[in-house]
Short mmCIF file of C-alpha atoms in Angstrom, two decimals:
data_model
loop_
_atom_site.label_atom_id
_atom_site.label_comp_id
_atom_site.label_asym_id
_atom_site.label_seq_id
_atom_site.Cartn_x
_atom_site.Cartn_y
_atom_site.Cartn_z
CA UNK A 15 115.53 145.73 143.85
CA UNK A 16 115.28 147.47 140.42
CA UNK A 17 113.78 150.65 139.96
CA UNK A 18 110.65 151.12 138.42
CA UNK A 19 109.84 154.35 137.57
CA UNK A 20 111.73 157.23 137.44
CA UNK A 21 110.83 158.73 140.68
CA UNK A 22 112.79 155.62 142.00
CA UNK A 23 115.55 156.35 140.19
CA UNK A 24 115.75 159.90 141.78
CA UNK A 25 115.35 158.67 145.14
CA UNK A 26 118.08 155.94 144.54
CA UNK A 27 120.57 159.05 143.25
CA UNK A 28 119.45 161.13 146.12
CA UNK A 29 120.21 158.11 148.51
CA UNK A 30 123.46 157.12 146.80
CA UNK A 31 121.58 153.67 146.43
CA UNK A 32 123.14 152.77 142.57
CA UNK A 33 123.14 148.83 143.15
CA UNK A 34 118.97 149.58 142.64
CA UNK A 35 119.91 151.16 139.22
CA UNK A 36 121.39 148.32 137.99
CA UNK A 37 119.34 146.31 135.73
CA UNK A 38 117.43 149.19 134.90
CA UNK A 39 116.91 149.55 130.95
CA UNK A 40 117.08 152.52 129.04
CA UNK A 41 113.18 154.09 128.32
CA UNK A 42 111.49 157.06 127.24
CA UNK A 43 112.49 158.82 130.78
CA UNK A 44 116.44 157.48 131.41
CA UNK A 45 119.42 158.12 129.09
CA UNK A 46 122.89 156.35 129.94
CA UNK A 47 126.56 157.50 129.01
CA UNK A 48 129.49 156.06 129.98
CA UNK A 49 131.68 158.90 129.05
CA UNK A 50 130.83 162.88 129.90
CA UNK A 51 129.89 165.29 126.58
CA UNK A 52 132.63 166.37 125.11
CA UNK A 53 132.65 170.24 124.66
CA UNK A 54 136.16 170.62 122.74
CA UNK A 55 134.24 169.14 119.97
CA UNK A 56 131.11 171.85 119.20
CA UNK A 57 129.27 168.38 118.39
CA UNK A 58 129.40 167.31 122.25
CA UNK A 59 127.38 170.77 123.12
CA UNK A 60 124.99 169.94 120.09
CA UNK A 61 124.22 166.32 121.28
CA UNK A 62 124.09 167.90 124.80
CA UNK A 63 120.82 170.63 123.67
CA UNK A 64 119.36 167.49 121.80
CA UNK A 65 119.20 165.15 124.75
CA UNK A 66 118.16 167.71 127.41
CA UNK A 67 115.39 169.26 125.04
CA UNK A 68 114.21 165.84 124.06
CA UNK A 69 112.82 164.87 127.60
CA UNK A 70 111.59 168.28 127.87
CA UNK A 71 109.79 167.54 125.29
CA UNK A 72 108.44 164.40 126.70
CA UNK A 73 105.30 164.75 129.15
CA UNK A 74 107.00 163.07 132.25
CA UNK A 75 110.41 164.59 131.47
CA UNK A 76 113.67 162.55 132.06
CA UNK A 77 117.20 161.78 133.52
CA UNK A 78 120.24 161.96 131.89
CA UNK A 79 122.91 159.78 133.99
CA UNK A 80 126.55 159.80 133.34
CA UNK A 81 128.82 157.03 135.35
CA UNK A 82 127.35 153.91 134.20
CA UNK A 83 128.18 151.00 131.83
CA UNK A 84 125.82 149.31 130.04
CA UNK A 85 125.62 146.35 128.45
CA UNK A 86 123.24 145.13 124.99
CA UNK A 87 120.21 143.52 125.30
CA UNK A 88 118.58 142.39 122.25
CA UNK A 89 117.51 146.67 120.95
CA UNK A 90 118.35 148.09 124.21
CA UNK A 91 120.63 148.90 126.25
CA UNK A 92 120.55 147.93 130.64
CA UNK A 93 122.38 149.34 133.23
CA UNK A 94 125.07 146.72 133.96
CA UNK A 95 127.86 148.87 136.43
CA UNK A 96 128.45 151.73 138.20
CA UNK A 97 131.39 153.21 136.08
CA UNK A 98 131.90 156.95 138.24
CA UNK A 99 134.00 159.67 135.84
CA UNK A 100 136.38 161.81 137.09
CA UNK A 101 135.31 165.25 138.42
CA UNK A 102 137.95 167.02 136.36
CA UNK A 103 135.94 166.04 133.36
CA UNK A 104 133.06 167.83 134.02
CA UNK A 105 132.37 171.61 134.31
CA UNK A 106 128.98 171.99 135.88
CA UNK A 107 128.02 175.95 134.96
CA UNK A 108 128.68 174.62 131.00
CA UNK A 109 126.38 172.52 130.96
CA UNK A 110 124.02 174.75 132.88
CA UNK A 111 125.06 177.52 130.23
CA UNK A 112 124.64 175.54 126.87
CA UNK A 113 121.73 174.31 128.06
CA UNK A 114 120.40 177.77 128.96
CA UNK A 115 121.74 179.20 125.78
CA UNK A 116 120.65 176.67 123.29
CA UNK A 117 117.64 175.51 123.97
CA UNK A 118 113.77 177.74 123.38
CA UNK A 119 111.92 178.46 125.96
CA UNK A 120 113.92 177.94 129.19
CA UNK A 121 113.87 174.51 130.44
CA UNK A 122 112.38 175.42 133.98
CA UNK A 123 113.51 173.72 137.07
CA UNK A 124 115.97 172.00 135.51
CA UNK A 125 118.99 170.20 138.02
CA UNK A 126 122.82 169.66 136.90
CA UNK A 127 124.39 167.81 139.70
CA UNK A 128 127.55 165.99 140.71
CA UNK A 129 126.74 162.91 143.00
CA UNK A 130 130.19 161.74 144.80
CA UNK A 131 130.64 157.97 144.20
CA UNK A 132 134.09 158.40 145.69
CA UNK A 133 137.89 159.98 145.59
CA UNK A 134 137.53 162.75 143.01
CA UNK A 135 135.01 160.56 140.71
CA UNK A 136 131.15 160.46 140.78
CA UNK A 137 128.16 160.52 138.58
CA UNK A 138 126.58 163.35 136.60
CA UNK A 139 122.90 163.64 136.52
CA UNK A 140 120.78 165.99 134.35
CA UNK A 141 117.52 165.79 136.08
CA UNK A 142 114.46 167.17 133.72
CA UNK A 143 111.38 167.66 135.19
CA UNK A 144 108.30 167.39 133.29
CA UNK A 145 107.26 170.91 131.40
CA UNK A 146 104.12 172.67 131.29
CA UNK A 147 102.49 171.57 128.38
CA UNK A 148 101.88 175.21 127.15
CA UNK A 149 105.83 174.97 126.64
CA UNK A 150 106.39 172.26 124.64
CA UNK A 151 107.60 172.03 122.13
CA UNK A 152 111.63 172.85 123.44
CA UNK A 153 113.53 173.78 120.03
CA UNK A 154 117.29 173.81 119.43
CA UNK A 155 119.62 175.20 116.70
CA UNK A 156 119.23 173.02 113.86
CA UNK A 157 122.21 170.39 113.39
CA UNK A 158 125.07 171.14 111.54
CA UNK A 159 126.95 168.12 112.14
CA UNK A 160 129.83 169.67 115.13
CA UNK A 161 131.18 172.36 112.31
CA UNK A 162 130.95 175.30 114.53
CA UNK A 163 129.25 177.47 116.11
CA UNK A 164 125.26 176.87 116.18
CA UNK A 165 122.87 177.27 113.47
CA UNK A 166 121.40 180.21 113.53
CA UNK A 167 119.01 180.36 110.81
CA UNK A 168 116.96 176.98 111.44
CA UNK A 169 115.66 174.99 113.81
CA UNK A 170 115.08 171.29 114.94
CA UNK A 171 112.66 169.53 117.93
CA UNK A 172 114.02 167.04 119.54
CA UNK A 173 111.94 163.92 120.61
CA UNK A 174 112.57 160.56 122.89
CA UNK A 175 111.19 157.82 121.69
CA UNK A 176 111.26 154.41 123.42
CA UNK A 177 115.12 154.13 124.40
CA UNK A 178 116.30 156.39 121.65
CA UNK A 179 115.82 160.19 120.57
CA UNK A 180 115.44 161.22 117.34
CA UNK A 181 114.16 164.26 115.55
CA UNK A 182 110.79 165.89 114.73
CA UNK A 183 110.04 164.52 111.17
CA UNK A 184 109.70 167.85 108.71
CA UNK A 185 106.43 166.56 107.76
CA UNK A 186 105.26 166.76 111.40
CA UNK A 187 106.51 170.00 112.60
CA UNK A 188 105.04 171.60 109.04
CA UNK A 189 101.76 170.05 110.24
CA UNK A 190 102.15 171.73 113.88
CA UNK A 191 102.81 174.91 111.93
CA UNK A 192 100.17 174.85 110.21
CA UNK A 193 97.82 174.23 112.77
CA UNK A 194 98.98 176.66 114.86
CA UNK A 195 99.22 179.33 111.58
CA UNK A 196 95.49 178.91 111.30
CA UNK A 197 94.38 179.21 114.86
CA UNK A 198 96.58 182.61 114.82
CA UNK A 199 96.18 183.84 111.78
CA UNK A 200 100.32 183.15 110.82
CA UNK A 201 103.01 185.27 111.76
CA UNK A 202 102.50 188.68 113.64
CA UNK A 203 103.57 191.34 111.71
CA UNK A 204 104.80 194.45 113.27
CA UNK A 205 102.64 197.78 112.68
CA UNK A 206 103.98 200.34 111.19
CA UNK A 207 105.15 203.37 113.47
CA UNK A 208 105.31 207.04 112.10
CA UNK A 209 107.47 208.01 114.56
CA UNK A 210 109.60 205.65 116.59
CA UNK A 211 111.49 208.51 117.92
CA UNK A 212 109.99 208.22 121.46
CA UNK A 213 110.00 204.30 121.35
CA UNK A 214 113.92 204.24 120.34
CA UNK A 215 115.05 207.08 123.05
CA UNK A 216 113.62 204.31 125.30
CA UNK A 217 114.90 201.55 124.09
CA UNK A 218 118.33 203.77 124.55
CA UNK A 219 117.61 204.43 128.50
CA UNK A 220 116.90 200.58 128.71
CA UNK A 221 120.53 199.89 127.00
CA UNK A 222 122.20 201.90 128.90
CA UNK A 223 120.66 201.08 132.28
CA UNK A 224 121.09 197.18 131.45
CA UNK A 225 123.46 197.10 129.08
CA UNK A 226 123.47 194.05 126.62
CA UNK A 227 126.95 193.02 127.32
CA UNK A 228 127.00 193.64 131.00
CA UNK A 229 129.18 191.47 133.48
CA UNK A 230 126.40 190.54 135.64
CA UNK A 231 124.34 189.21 133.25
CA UNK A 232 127.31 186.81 131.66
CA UNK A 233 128.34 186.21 135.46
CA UNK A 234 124.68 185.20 136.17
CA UNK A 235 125.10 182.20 133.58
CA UNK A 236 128.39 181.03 134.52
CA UNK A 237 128.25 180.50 138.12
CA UNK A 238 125.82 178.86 140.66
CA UNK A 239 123.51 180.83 142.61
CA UNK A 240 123.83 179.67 145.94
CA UNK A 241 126.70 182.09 146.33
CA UNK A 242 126.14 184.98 144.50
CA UNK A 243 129.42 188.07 144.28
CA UNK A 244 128.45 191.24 146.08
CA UNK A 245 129.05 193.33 142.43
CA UNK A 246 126.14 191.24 140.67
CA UNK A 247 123.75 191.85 143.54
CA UNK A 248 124.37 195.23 143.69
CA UNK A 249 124.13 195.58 139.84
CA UNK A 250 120.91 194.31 140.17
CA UNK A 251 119.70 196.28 142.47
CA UNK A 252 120.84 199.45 140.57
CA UNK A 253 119.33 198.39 137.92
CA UNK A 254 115.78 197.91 139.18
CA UNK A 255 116.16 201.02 140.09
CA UNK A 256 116.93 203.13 136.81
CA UNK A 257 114.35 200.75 135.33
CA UNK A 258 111.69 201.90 138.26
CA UNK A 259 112.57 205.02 138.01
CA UNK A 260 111.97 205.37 134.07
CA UNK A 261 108.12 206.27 134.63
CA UNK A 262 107.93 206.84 130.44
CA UNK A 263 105.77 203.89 129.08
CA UNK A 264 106.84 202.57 125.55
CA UNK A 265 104.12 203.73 122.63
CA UNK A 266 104.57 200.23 120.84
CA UNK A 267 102.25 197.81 122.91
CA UNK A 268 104.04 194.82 121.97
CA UNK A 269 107.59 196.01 123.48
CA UNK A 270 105.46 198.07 126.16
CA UNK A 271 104.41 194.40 127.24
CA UNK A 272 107.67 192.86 126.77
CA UNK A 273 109.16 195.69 128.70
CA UNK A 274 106.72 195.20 131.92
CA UNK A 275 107.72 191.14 131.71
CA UNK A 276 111.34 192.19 132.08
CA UNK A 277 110.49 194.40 134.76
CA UNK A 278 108.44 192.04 137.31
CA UNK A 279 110.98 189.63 136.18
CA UNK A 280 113.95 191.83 137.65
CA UNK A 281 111.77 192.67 140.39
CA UNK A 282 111.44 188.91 141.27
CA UNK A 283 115.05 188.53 140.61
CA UNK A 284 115.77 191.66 143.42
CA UNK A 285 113.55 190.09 146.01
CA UNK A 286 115.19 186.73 145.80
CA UNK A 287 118.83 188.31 146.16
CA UNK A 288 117.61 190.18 149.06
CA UNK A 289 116.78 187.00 151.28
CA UNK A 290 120.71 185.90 150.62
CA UNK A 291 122.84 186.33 153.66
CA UNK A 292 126.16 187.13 154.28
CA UNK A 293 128.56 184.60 155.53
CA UNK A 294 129.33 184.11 158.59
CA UNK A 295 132.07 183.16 161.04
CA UNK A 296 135.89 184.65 161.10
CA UNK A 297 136.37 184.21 158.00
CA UNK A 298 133.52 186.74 157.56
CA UNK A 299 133.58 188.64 154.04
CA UNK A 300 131.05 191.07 152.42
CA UNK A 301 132.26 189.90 148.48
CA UNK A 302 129.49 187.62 148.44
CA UNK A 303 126.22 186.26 149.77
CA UNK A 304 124.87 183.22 150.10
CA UNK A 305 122.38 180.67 150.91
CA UNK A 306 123.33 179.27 154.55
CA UNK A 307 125.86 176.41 153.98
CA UNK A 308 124.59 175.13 157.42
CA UNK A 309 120.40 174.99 155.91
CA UNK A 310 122.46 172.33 153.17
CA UNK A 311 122.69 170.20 156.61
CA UNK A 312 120.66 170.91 158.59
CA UNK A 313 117.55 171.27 156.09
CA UNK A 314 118.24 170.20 152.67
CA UNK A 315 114.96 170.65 151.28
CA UNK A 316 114.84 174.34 152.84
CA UNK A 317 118.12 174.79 151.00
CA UNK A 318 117.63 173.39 147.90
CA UNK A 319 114.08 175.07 147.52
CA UNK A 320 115.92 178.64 148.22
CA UNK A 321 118.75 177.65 145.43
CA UNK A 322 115.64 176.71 142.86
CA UNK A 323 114.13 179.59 143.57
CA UNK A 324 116.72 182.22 142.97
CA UNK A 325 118.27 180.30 139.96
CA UNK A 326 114.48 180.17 138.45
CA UNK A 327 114.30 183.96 139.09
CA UNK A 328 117.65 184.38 137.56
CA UNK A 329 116.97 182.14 134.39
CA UNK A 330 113.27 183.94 134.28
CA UNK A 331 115.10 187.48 134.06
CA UNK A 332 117.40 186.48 131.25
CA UNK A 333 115.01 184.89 129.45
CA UNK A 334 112.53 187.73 129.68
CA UNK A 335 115.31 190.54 128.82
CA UNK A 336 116.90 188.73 125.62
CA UNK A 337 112.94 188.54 124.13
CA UNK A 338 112.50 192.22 124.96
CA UNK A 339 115.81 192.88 123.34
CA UNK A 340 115.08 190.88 120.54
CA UNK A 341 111.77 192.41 120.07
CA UNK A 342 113.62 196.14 120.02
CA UNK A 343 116.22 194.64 117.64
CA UNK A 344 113.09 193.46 115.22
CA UNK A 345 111.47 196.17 115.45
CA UNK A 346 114.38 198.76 114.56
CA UNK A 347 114.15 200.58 118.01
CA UNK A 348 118.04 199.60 118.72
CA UNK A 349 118.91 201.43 115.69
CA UNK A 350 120.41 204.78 116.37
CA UNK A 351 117.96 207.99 117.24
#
């Protein structure tokens, strides 16, 4: 039986059912590669933020399959074989980390996984859930046709429509600005500050107690959080606490509120690394903890709700401490005192 909607399709993947994906045409909600993105090409990471933020920017969100063939049918394309890639091809943390890094705001809840077909080959499946609509709409760098690094002085919204995604027409998104310019009265300007000196000794303490270039951050975007190293934990932790115990309140309300987002953010962050365990058994170590292997087993959906959580936590702390950098940066408090 063919799927019908896309909550069928993720039960199929979950159930390793693929002859019931077969037939199944590509639609506003399912995207189908044959071949994985290819990353020594810096177009493969731009086609890779396009795709992902173009279901986020669709109201049921989307799945992104890699593994199958398909074949032409009239202006669309239907799932004709199961065609698994090798695992060597694909690096899962990249794609978590381009996606993370190029696409605004944080795609939340987002899934990367690897689904074993068999001997060292499988299928790749970017699951995208639908976003709150307060979030849309999910921006990425604007193309530069795979010449380098990502454009950062523009912008570009991606959008699925029917089988195909395409992008935001400049006459539409000047429209969205607009509306949105009138309803807030266009773009904030920062007020003037007689003396930053206060603000900007701050912003130092903040640099130096989370540092901008700090291992644990990079380390928190690389790997998976269902085992997470005993350094990164304990950075955390440290962290919080030079950050808790830095009573002084920034005078600038905009980076005061900034600031207190990062904080409850790290705070979340601290709570979710504290119900890790260690591992266990003789091969006992105290480099790392982790969610229990045997929960993975025993009960998946305890498992898998602990490994959402703490990456969501993780992703939410990022996210909130590269605006309230960026906001310091803007507002010259980075700037030496």
């Amino acid at each position: 039986m063919v799927t019908k909607s896309i909550e069928d399709a993720r039960q199929a993947l979950r159930d390793r059912k693929f002859d019931e994906l077969l037939g199944l045409r590509e639609c506003n909600w399912l995207d189908v590669k044959s071949g994985p993105y290819q990353f020594t090409h810096p177009a493969g990471a731009e086609e890779l933020a396009k795709d992902v933020a173009a279901f986020a920017n669709t109201a049921g969100g989307g799945l992104l399959l890699i593994g199958f063939k398909t074949v032409a049918d009239h202006d669309s394309e239907i799932i004709s074989e199961l065609r698994p890639i090798p695992r060597s091809l694909v690096d899962l943390d990249r794609h978590r980390k381009l996606i993370y890094e190029r696409i605004v705001p944080t795609v939340r809840d987002l899934h990367v996984e690897w689904i074993v077909c068999e001997d060292q080959k499988g299928v790749l499946c970017i699951d995208i859930p639908a976003q709150p609509a307060g979030s849309r709409p999910f921006a990425v760098p604007g193309p530069n046709g795979g010449r380098g690094n990502p454009n950062e002085t523009s912008v570009a919204v991606p959008l699925r429509v029917g089988d195909g995604t395409h992008w935001l027409p400049k006459g539409e998104l000047q429209r969205l600005l607009a509306a949105g310019w009138a309803v807030t009265g266009g773009p904030e300007v920062a007020p003037v500050i007689q003396n930053q000196t206060p603000d900007r000794i701050k912003a130092a303490r903040l640099i130096e107690a989370i540092p901008v270039d700090a291992p644990w951050l990079k380390e928190q975007k690389n790997v998976s959080m269902h085992r997470v190293p005993a350094w990164v934990s304990e950075a955390a932790f440290t962290a919080q606490q030079r950050v808790a115990d830095d009573i002084v309140d920034f005078l600038d309300p905009d980076v005061a509120a900034a600031h207190e987002a990062l904080t409850t953010a790290l705070d979340a962050l601290c709570e979710e690394l504290t119900g890790m365990f260690p591992p266990m058994g003789p091969s006992h170590s105290s480099k790392y903890t982790e969610i229990p292997p045997e929960w993975k087993r025993a009960d998946p959906a305890r498992y898998r709700k602990a490994l959402d959580d703490l990456t969501s936590a993780s992703d939410n702390f990022l996210d909130k401490y590269q605006q309230c950098i960026n906001l310091l940066n803007k507002k010259g408090m980075l700037l030496p005192t």
